[in-house]
PDB file of C-alpha atoms in Angstrom:
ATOM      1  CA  UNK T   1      -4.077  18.566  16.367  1.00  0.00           C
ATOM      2  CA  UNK T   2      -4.760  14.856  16.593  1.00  0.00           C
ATOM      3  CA  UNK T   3      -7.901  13.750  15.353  1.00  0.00           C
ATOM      4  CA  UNK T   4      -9.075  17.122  14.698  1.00  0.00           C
ATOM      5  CA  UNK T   5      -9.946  16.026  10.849  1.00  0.00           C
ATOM      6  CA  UNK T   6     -11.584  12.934  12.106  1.00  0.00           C
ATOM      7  CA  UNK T   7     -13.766  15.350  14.304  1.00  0.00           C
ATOM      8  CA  UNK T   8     -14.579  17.206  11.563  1.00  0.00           C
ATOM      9  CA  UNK T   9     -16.115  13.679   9.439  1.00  0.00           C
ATOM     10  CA  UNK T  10     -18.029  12.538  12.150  1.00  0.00           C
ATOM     11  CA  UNK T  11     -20.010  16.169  12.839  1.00  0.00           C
ATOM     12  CA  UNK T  12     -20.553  15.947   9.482  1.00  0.00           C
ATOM     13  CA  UNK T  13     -21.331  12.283   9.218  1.00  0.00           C
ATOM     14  CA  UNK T  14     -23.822  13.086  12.995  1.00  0.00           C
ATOM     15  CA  UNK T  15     -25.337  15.795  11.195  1.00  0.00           C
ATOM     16  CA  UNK T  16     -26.883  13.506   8.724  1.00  0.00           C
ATOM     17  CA  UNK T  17     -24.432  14.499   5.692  1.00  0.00           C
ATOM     18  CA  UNK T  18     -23.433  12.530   3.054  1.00  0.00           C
ATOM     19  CA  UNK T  19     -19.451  11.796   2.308  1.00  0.00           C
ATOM     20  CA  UNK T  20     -18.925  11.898  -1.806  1.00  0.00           C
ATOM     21  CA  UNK T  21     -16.630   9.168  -2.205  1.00  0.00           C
ATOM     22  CA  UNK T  22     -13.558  10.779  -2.188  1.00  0.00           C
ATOM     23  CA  UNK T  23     -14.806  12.390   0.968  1.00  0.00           C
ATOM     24  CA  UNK T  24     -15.389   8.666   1.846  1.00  0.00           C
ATOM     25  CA  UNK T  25     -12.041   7.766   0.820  1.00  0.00           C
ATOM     26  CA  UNK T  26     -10.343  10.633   3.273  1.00  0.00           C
ATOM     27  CA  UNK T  27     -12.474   9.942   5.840  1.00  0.00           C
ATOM     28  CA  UNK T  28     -11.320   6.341   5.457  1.00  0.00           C
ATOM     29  CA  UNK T  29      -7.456   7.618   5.820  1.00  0.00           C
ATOM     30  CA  UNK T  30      -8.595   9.615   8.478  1.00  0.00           C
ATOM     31  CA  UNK T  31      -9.930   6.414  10.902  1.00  0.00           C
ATOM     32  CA  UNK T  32      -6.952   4.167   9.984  1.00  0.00           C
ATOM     33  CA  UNK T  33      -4.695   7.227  10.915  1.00  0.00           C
ATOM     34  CA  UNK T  34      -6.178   7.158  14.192  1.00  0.00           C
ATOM     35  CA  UNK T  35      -6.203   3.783  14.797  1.00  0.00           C
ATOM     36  CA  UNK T  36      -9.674   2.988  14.265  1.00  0.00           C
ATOM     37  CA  UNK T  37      -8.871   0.231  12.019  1.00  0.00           C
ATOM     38  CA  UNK T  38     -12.107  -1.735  12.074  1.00  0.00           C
ATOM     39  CA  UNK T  39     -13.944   1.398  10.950  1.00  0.00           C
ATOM     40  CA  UNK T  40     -11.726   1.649   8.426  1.00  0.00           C
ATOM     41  CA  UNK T  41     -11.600  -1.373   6.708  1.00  0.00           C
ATOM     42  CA  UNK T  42     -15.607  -1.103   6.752  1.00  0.00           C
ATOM     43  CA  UNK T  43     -15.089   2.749   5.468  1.00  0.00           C
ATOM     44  CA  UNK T  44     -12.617   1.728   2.308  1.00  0.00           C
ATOM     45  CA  UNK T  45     -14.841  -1.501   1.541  1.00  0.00           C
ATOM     46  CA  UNK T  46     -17.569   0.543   1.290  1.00  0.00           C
ATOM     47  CA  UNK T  47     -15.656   3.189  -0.793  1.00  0.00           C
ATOM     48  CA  UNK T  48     -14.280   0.405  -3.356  1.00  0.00           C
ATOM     49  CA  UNK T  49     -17.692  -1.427  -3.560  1.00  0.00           C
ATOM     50  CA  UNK T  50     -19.239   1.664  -5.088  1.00  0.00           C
ATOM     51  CA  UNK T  51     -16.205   1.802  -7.531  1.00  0.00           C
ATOM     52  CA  UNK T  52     -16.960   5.769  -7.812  1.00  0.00           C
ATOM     53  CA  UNK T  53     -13.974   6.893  -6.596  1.00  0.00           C
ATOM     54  CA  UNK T  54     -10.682   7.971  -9.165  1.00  0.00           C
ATOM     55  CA  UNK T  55      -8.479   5.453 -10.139  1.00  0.00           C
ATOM     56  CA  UNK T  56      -5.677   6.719  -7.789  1.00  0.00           C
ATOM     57  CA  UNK T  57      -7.947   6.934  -4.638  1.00  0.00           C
ATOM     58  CA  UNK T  58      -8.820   2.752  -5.425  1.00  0.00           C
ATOM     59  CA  UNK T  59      -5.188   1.826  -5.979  1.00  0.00           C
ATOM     60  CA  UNK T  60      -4.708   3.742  -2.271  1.00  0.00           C
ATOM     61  CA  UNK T  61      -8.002   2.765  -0.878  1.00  0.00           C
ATOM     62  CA  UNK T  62      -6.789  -0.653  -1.671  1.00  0.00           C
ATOM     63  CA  UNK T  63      -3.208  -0.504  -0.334  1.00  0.00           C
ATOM     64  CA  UNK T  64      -4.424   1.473   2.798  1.00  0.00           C
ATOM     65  CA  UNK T  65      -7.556  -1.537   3.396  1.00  0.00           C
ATOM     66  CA  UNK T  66      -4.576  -4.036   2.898  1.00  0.00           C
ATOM     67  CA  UNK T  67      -2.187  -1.896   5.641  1.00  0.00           C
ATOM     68  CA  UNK T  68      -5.459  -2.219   8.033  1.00  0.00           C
ATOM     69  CA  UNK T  69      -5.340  -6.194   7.546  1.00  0.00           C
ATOM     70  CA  UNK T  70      -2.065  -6.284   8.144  1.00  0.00           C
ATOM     71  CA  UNK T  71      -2.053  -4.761  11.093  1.00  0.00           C
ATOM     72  CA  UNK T  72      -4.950  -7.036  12.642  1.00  0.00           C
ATOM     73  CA  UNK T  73      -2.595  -9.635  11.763  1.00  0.00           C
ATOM     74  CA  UNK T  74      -4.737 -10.989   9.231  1.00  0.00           C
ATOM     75  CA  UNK T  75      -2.014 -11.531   5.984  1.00  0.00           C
ATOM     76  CA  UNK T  76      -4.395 -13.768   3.614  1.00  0.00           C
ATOM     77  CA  UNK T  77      -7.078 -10.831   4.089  1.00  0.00           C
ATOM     78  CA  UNK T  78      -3.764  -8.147   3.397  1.00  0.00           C
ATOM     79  CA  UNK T  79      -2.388  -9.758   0.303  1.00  0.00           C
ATOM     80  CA  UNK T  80      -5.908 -10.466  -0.962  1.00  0.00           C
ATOM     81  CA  UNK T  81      -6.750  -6.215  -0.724  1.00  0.00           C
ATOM     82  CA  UNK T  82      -3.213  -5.938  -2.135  1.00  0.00           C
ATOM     83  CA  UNK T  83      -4.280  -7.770  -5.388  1.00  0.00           C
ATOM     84  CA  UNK T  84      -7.325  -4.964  -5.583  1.00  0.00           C
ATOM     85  CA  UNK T  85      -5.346  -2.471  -6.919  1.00  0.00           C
ATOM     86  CA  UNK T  86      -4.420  -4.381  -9.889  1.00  0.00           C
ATOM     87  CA  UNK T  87      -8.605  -3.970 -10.852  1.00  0.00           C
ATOM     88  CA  UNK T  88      -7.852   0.157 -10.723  1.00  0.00           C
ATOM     89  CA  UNK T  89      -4.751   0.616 -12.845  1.00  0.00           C
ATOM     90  CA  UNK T  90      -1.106  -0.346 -13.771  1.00  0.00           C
ATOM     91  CA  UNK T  91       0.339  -1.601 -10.449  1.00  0.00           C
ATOM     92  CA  UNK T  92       2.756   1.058  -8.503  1.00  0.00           C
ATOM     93  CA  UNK T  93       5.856   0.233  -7.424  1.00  0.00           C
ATOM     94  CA  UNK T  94       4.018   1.055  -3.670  1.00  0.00           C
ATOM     95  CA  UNK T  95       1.504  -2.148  -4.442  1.00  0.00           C
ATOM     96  CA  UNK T  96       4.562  -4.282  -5.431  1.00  0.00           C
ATOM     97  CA  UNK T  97       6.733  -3.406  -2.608  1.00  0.00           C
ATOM     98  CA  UNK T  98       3.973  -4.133   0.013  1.00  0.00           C
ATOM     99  CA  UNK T  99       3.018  -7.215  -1.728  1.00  0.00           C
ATOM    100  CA  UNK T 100       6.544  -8.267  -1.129  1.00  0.00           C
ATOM    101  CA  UNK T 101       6.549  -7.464   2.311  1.00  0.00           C
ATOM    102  CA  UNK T 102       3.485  -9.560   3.004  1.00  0.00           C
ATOM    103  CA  UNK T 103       4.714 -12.234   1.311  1.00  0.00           C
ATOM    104  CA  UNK T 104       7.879 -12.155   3.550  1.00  0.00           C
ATOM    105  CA  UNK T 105       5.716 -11.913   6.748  1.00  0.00           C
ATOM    106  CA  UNK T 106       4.781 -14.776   6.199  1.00  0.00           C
ATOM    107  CA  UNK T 107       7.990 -16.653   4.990  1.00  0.00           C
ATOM    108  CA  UNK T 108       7.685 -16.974   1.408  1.00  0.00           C
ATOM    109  CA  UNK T 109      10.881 -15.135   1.056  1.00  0.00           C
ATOM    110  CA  UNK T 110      11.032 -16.223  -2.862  1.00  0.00           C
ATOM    111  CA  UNK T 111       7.939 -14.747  -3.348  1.00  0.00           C
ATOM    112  CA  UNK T 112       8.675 -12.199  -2.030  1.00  0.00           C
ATOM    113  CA  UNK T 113      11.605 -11.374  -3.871  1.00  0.00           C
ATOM    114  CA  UNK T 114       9.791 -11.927  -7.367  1.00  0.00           C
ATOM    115  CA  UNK T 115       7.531  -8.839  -6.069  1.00  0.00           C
ATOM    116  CA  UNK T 116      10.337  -6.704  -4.780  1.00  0.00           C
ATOM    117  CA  UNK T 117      12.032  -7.420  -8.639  1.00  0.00           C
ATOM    118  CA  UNK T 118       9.358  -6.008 -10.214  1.00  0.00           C
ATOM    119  CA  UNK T 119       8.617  -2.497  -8.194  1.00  0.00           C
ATOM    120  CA  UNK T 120      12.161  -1.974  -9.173  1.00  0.00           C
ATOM    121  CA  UNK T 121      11.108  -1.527 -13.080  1.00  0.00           C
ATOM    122  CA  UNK T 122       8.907   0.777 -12.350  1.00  0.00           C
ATOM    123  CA  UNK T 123       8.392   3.892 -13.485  1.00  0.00           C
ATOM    124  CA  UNK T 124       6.954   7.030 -11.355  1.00  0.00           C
ATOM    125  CA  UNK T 125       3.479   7.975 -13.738  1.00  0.00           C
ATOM    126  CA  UNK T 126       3.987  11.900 -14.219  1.00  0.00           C
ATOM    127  CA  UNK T 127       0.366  11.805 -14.718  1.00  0.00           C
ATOM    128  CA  UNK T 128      -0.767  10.589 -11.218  1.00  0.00           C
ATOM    129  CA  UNK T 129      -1.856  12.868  -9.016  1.00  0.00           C
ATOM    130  CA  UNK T 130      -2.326  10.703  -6.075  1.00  0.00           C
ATOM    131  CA  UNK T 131       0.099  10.346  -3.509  1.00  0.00           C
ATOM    132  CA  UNK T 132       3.989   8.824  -4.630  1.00  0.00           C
ATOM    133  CA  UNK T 133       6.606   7.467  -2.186  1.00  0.00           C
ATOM    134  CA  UNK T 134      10.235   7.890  -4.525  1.00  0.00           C
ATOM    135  CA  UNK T 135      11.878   5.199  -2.181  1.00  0.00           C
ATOM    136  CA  UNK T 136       9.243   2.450  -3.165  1.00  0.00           C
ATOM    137  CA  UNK T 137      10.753   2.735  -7.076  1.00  0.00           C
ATOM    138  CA  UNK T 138      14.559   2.122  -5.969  1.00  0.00           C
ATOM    139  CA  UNK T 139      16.258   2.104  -2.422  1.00  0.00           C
ATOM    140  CA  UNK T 140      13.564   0.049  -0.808  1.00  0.00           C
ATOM    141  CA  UNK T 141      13.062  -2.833  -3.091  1.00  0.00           C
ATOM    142  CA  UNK T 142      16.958  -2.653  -3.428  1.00  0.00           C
ATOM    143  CA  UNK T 143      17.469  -2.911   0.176  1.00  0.00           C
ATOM    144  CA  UNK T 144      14.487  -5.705   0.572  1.00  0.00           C
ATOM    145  CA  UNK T 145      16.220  -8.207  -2.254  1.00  0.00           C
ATOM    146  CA  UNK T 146      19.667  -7.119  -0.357  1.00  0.00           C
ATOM    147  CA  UNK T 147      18.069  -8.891   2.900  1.00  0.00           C
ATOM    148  CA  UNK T 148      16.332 -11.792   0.889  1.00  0.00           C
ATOM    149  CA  UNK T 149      19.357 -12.299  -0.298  1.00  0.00           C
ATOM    150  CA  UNK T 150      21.569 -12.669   2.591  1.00  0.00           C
ATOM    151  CA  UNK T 151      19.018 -14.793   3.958  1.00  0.00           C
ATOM    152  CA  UNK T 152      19.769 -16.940   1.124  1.00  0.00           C
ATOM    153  CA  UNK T 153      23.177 -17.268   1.495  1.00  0.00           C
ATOM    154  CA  UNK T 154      23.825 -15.708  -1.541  1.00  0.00           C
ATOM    155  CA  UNK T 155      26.042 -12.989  -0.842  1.00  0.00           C
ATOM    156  CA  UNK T 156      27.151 -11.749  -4.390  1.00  0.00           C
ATOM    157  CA  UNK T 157      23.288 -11.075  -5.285  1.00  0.00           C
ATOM    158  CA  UNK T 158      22.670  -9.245  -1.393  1.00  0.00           C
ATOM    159  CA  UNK T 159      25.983  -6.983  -2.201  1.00  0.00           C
ATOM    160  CA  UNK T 160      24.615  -6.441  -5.718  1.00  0.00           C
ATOM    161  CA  UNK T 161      21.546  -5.252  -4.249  1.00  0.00           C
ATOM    162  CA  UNK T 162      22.712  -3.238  -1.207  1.00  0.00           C
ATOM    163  CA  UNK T 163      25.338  -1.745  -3.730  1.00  0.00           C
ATOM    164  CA  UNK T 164      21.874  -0.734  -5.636  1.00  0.00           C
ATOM    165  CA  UNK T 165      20.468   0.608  -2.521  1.00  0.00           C
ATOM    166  CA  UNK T 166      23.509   2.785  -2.126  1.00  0.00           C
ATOM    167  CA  UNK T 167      22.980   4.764  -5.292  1.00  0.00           C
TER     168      UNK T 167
END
Protein backbone atom coordinates (compact mmCIF):
# COMPACT_ATOMS: atom_id res chain seq x y z
CA UNK A 1 0.00 0.00 0.00
CA UNK A 2 1.35 3.43 -0.83
CA UNK A 3 2.45 5.40 1.91
CA UNK A 4 1.35 2.98 4.37
CA UNK A 5 5.10 3.01 6.02
CA UNK A 6 5.12 6.73 5.90
CA UNK A 7 1.77 6.51 7.94
CA UNK A 8 3.24 4.47 10.24
CA UNK A 9 6.45 7.37 11.00
CA UNK A 10 4.27 10.10 11.34
CA UNK A 11 1.74 8.29 14.15
CA UNK A 12 4.72 7.62 15.67
CA UNK A 13 6.47 10.89 15.09
CA UNK A 14 2.39 12.66 16.29
CA UNK A 15 2.55 10.56 19.19
CA UNK A 16 5.51 12.34 20.53
CA UNK A 17 8.12 9.37 19.78
CA UNK A 18 11.47 9.64 19.07
CA UNK A 19 13.07 8.12 15.59
CA UNK A 20 16.73 6.43 16.55
CA UNK A 21 18.65 7.45 13.69
CA UNK A 22 18.39 4.69 11.61
CA UNK A 23 14.70 5.00 12.22
CA UNK A 24 15.49 8.61 11.08
CA UNK A 25 17.31 7.44 8.18
CA UNK A 26 14.13 5.10 6.93
CA UNK A 27 11.84 7.52 7.67
CA UNK A 28 13.96 9.80 5.49
CA UNK A 29 13.66 7.05 2.47
CA UNK A 30 10.25 6.84 3.30
CA UNK A 31 9.34 10.88 2.48
CA UNK A 32 11.60 11.02 -0.62
CA UNK A 33 9.76 7.76 -1.77
CA UNK A 34 6.68 9.60 -1.61
CA UNK A 35 7.64 12.57 -3.02
CA UNK A 36 7.93 14.68 -0.11
CA UNK A 37 11.26 15.81 -1.06
CA UNK A 38 11.60 18.96 1.01
CA UNK A 39 10.91 16.89 4.13
CA UNK A 40 13.37 14.81 3.14
CA UNK A 41 16.25 16.65 2.50
CA UNK A 42 15.47 18.33 6.06
CA UNK A 43 14.97 14.51 7.45
CA UNK A 44 18.59 13.14 5.98
CA UNK A 45 20.37 16.57 7.00
CA UNK A 46 19.26 16.10 10.20
CA UNK A 47 20.21 12.35 10.20
CA UNK A 48 23.93 13.13 8.84
CA UNK A 49 24.40 16.16 11.21
CA UNK A 50 24.14 13.86 14.19
CA UNK A 51 26.69 11.51 12.42
CA UNK A 52 25.06 8.53 14.62
CA UNK A 53 23.94 6.61 12.03
CA UNK A 54 26.23 3.32 10.42
CA UNK A 55 28.55 4.02 7.91
CA UNK A 56 26.34 2.45 5.15
CA UNK A 57 23.12 4.38 6.15
CA UNK A 58 25.54 7.95 5.65
CA UNK A 59 27.00 6.82 2.34
CA UNK A 60 22.95 6.25 1.38
CA UNK A 61 21.65 9.06 3.42
CA UNK A 62 24.05 11.03 1.38
CA UNK A 63 23.36 9.66 -2.12
CA UNK A 64 19.53 9.65 -1.39
CA UNK A 65 19.86 13.79 0.03
CA UNK A 66 21.87 14.26 -3.30
CA UNK A 67 18.86 12.30 -5.52
CA UNK A 68 16.39 14.89 -3.59
CA UNK A 69 18.61 17.93 -4.98
CA UNK A 70 18.62 16.66 -8.06
CA UNK A 71 15.34 16.38 -8.50
CA UNK A 72 14.55 20.12 -7.33
CA UNK A 73 16.84 20.84 -10.03
CA UNK A 74 19.35 22.12 -7.82
CA UNK A 75 22.87 20.21 -9.29
CA UNK A 76 25.59 22.38 -7.25
CA UNK A 77 23.46 21.39 -4.00
CA UNK A 78 23.38 17.41 -5.67
CA UNK A 79 27.04 17.06 -6.42
CA UNK A 80 27.93 18.87 -3.20
CA UNK A 81 25.70 15.87 -1.00
CA UNK A 82 27.36 13.51 -3.50
CA UNK A 83 30.89 14.44 -2.15
CA UNK A 84 29.34 13.51 1.59
CA UNK A 85 29.71 10.10 1.22
CA UNK A 86 33.33 10.24 0.71
CA UNK A 87 33.35 11.56 4.82
CA UNK A 88 31.52 7.87 5.63
CA UNK A 89 33.66 5.33 3.81
CA UNK A 90 35.46 4.10 0.60
CA UNK A 91 33.31 5.54 -2.22
CA UNK A 92 30.78 2.87 -4.00
CA UNK A 93 30.67 2.45 -7.36
CA UNK A 94 26.71 3.88 -6.72
CA UNK A 95 28.43 7.43 -5.44
CA UNK A 96 30.72 7.41 -8.55
CA UNK A 97 28.18 6.60 -11.06
CA UNK A 98 25.76 9.37 -9.80
CA UNK A 99 28.53 11.76 -9.51
CA UNK A 100 29.00 11.16 -13.16
CA UNK A 101 25.61 11.64 -14.02
CA UNK A 102 25.46 15.02 -12.36
CA UNK A 103 28.34 16.07 -13.83
CA UNK A 104 26.81 15.26 -17.30
CA UNK A 105 23.55 17.14 -16.41
CA UNK A 106 25.17 19.74 -16.45
CA UNK A 107 27.56 19.36 -19.52
CA UNK A 108 30.82 18.58 -18.18
CA UNK A 109 30.80 15.46 -20.16
CA UNK A 110 34.76 14.98 -19.38
CA UNK A 111 34.06 15.07 -15.99
CA UNK A 112 31.87 13.07 -16.14
CA UNK A 113 33.58 10.41 -17.77
CA UNK A 114 36.63 10.56 -15.23
CA UNK A 115 33.77 9.53 -12.57
CA UNK A 116 32.11 6.89 -14.67
CA UNK A 117 36.09 5.40 -15.11
CA UNK A 118 36.45 4.98 -11.74
CA UNK A 119 32.99 3.13 -10.49
CA UNK A 120 34.16 0.71 -13.06
CA UNK A 121 37.25 -0.46 -10.67
CA UNK A 122 35.24 -1.06 -8.16
CA UNK A 123 34.78 -3.75 -6.20
CA UNK A 124 31.28 -4.93 -4.52
CA UNK A 125 32.43 -4.86 -0.36
CA UNK A 126 31.19 -8.47 0.79
CA UNK A 127 31.12 -6.85 4.07
CA UNK A 128 28.40 -4.16 3.44
CA UNK A 129 25.27 -4.79 4.48
CA UNK A 130 23.57 -1.82 3.12
CA UNK A 131 21.84 -1.82 0.02
CA UNK A 132 24.10 -2.78 -3.54
CA UNK A 133 22.94 -2.09 -7.12
CA UNK A 134 25.37 -4.92 -9.34
CA UNK A 135 24.76 -2.71 -12.53
CA UNK A 136 26.44 0.45 -10.92
CA UNK A 137 30.00 -1.79 -10.82
CA UNK A 138 29.88 -2.71 -14.72
CA UNK A 139 27.02 -2.32 -17.39
CA UNK A 140 26.09 1.16 -16.34
CA UNK A 141 29.31 3.00 -16.19
CA UNK A 142 30.13 0.91 -19.39
CA UNK A 143 27.14 2.07 -21.14
CA UNK A 144 27.58 5.89 -19.70
CA UNK A 145 31.45 6.18 -21.17
CA UNK A 146 29.82 4.30 -24.40
CA UNK A 147 27.49 7.58 -24.75
CA UNK A 148 30.29 10.10 -23.63
CA UNK A 149 32.03 8.70 -26.04
CA UNK A 150 29.98 8.92 -29.07
CA UNK A 151 29.33 12.31 -28.08
CA UNK A 152 32.90 12.77 -28.57
CA UNK A 153 33.24 11.56 -31.77
CA UNK A 154 35.32 8.98 -30.75
CA UNK A 155 33.84 5.94 -31.92
CA UNK A 156 36.58 3.23 -31.25
CA UNK A 157 36.48 4.20 -27.34
CA UNK A 158 32.14 4.28 -27.44
CA UNK A 159 32.35 0.61 -29.23
CA UNK A 160 35.00 -0.36 -26.66
CA UNK A 161 32.71 0.60 -24.05
CA UNK A 162 29.31 -0.59 -25.35
CA UNK A 163 31.27 -3.88 -26.24
CA UNK A 164 31.97 -3.71 -22.23
CA UNK A 165 28.41 -3.11 -21.56
CA UNK A 166 27.56 -6.20 -23.54
CA UNK A 167 29.39 -8.61 -21.30
Amino acid sequence: VTGRNLKIFDSLIASGKQLSPRMQYYYARELAANGKTQKAIEIFTEFLRHGQGWSVNNIEAARELSRCYQKLGKPNDALKSAFMAFLYGVPTAEILCLIGELFLSIGKITQAAYWYKLATQCQIDSNNLGFVEKDYYDYIPYLQLCIIYYKLDDVQQARHYNDLAGK
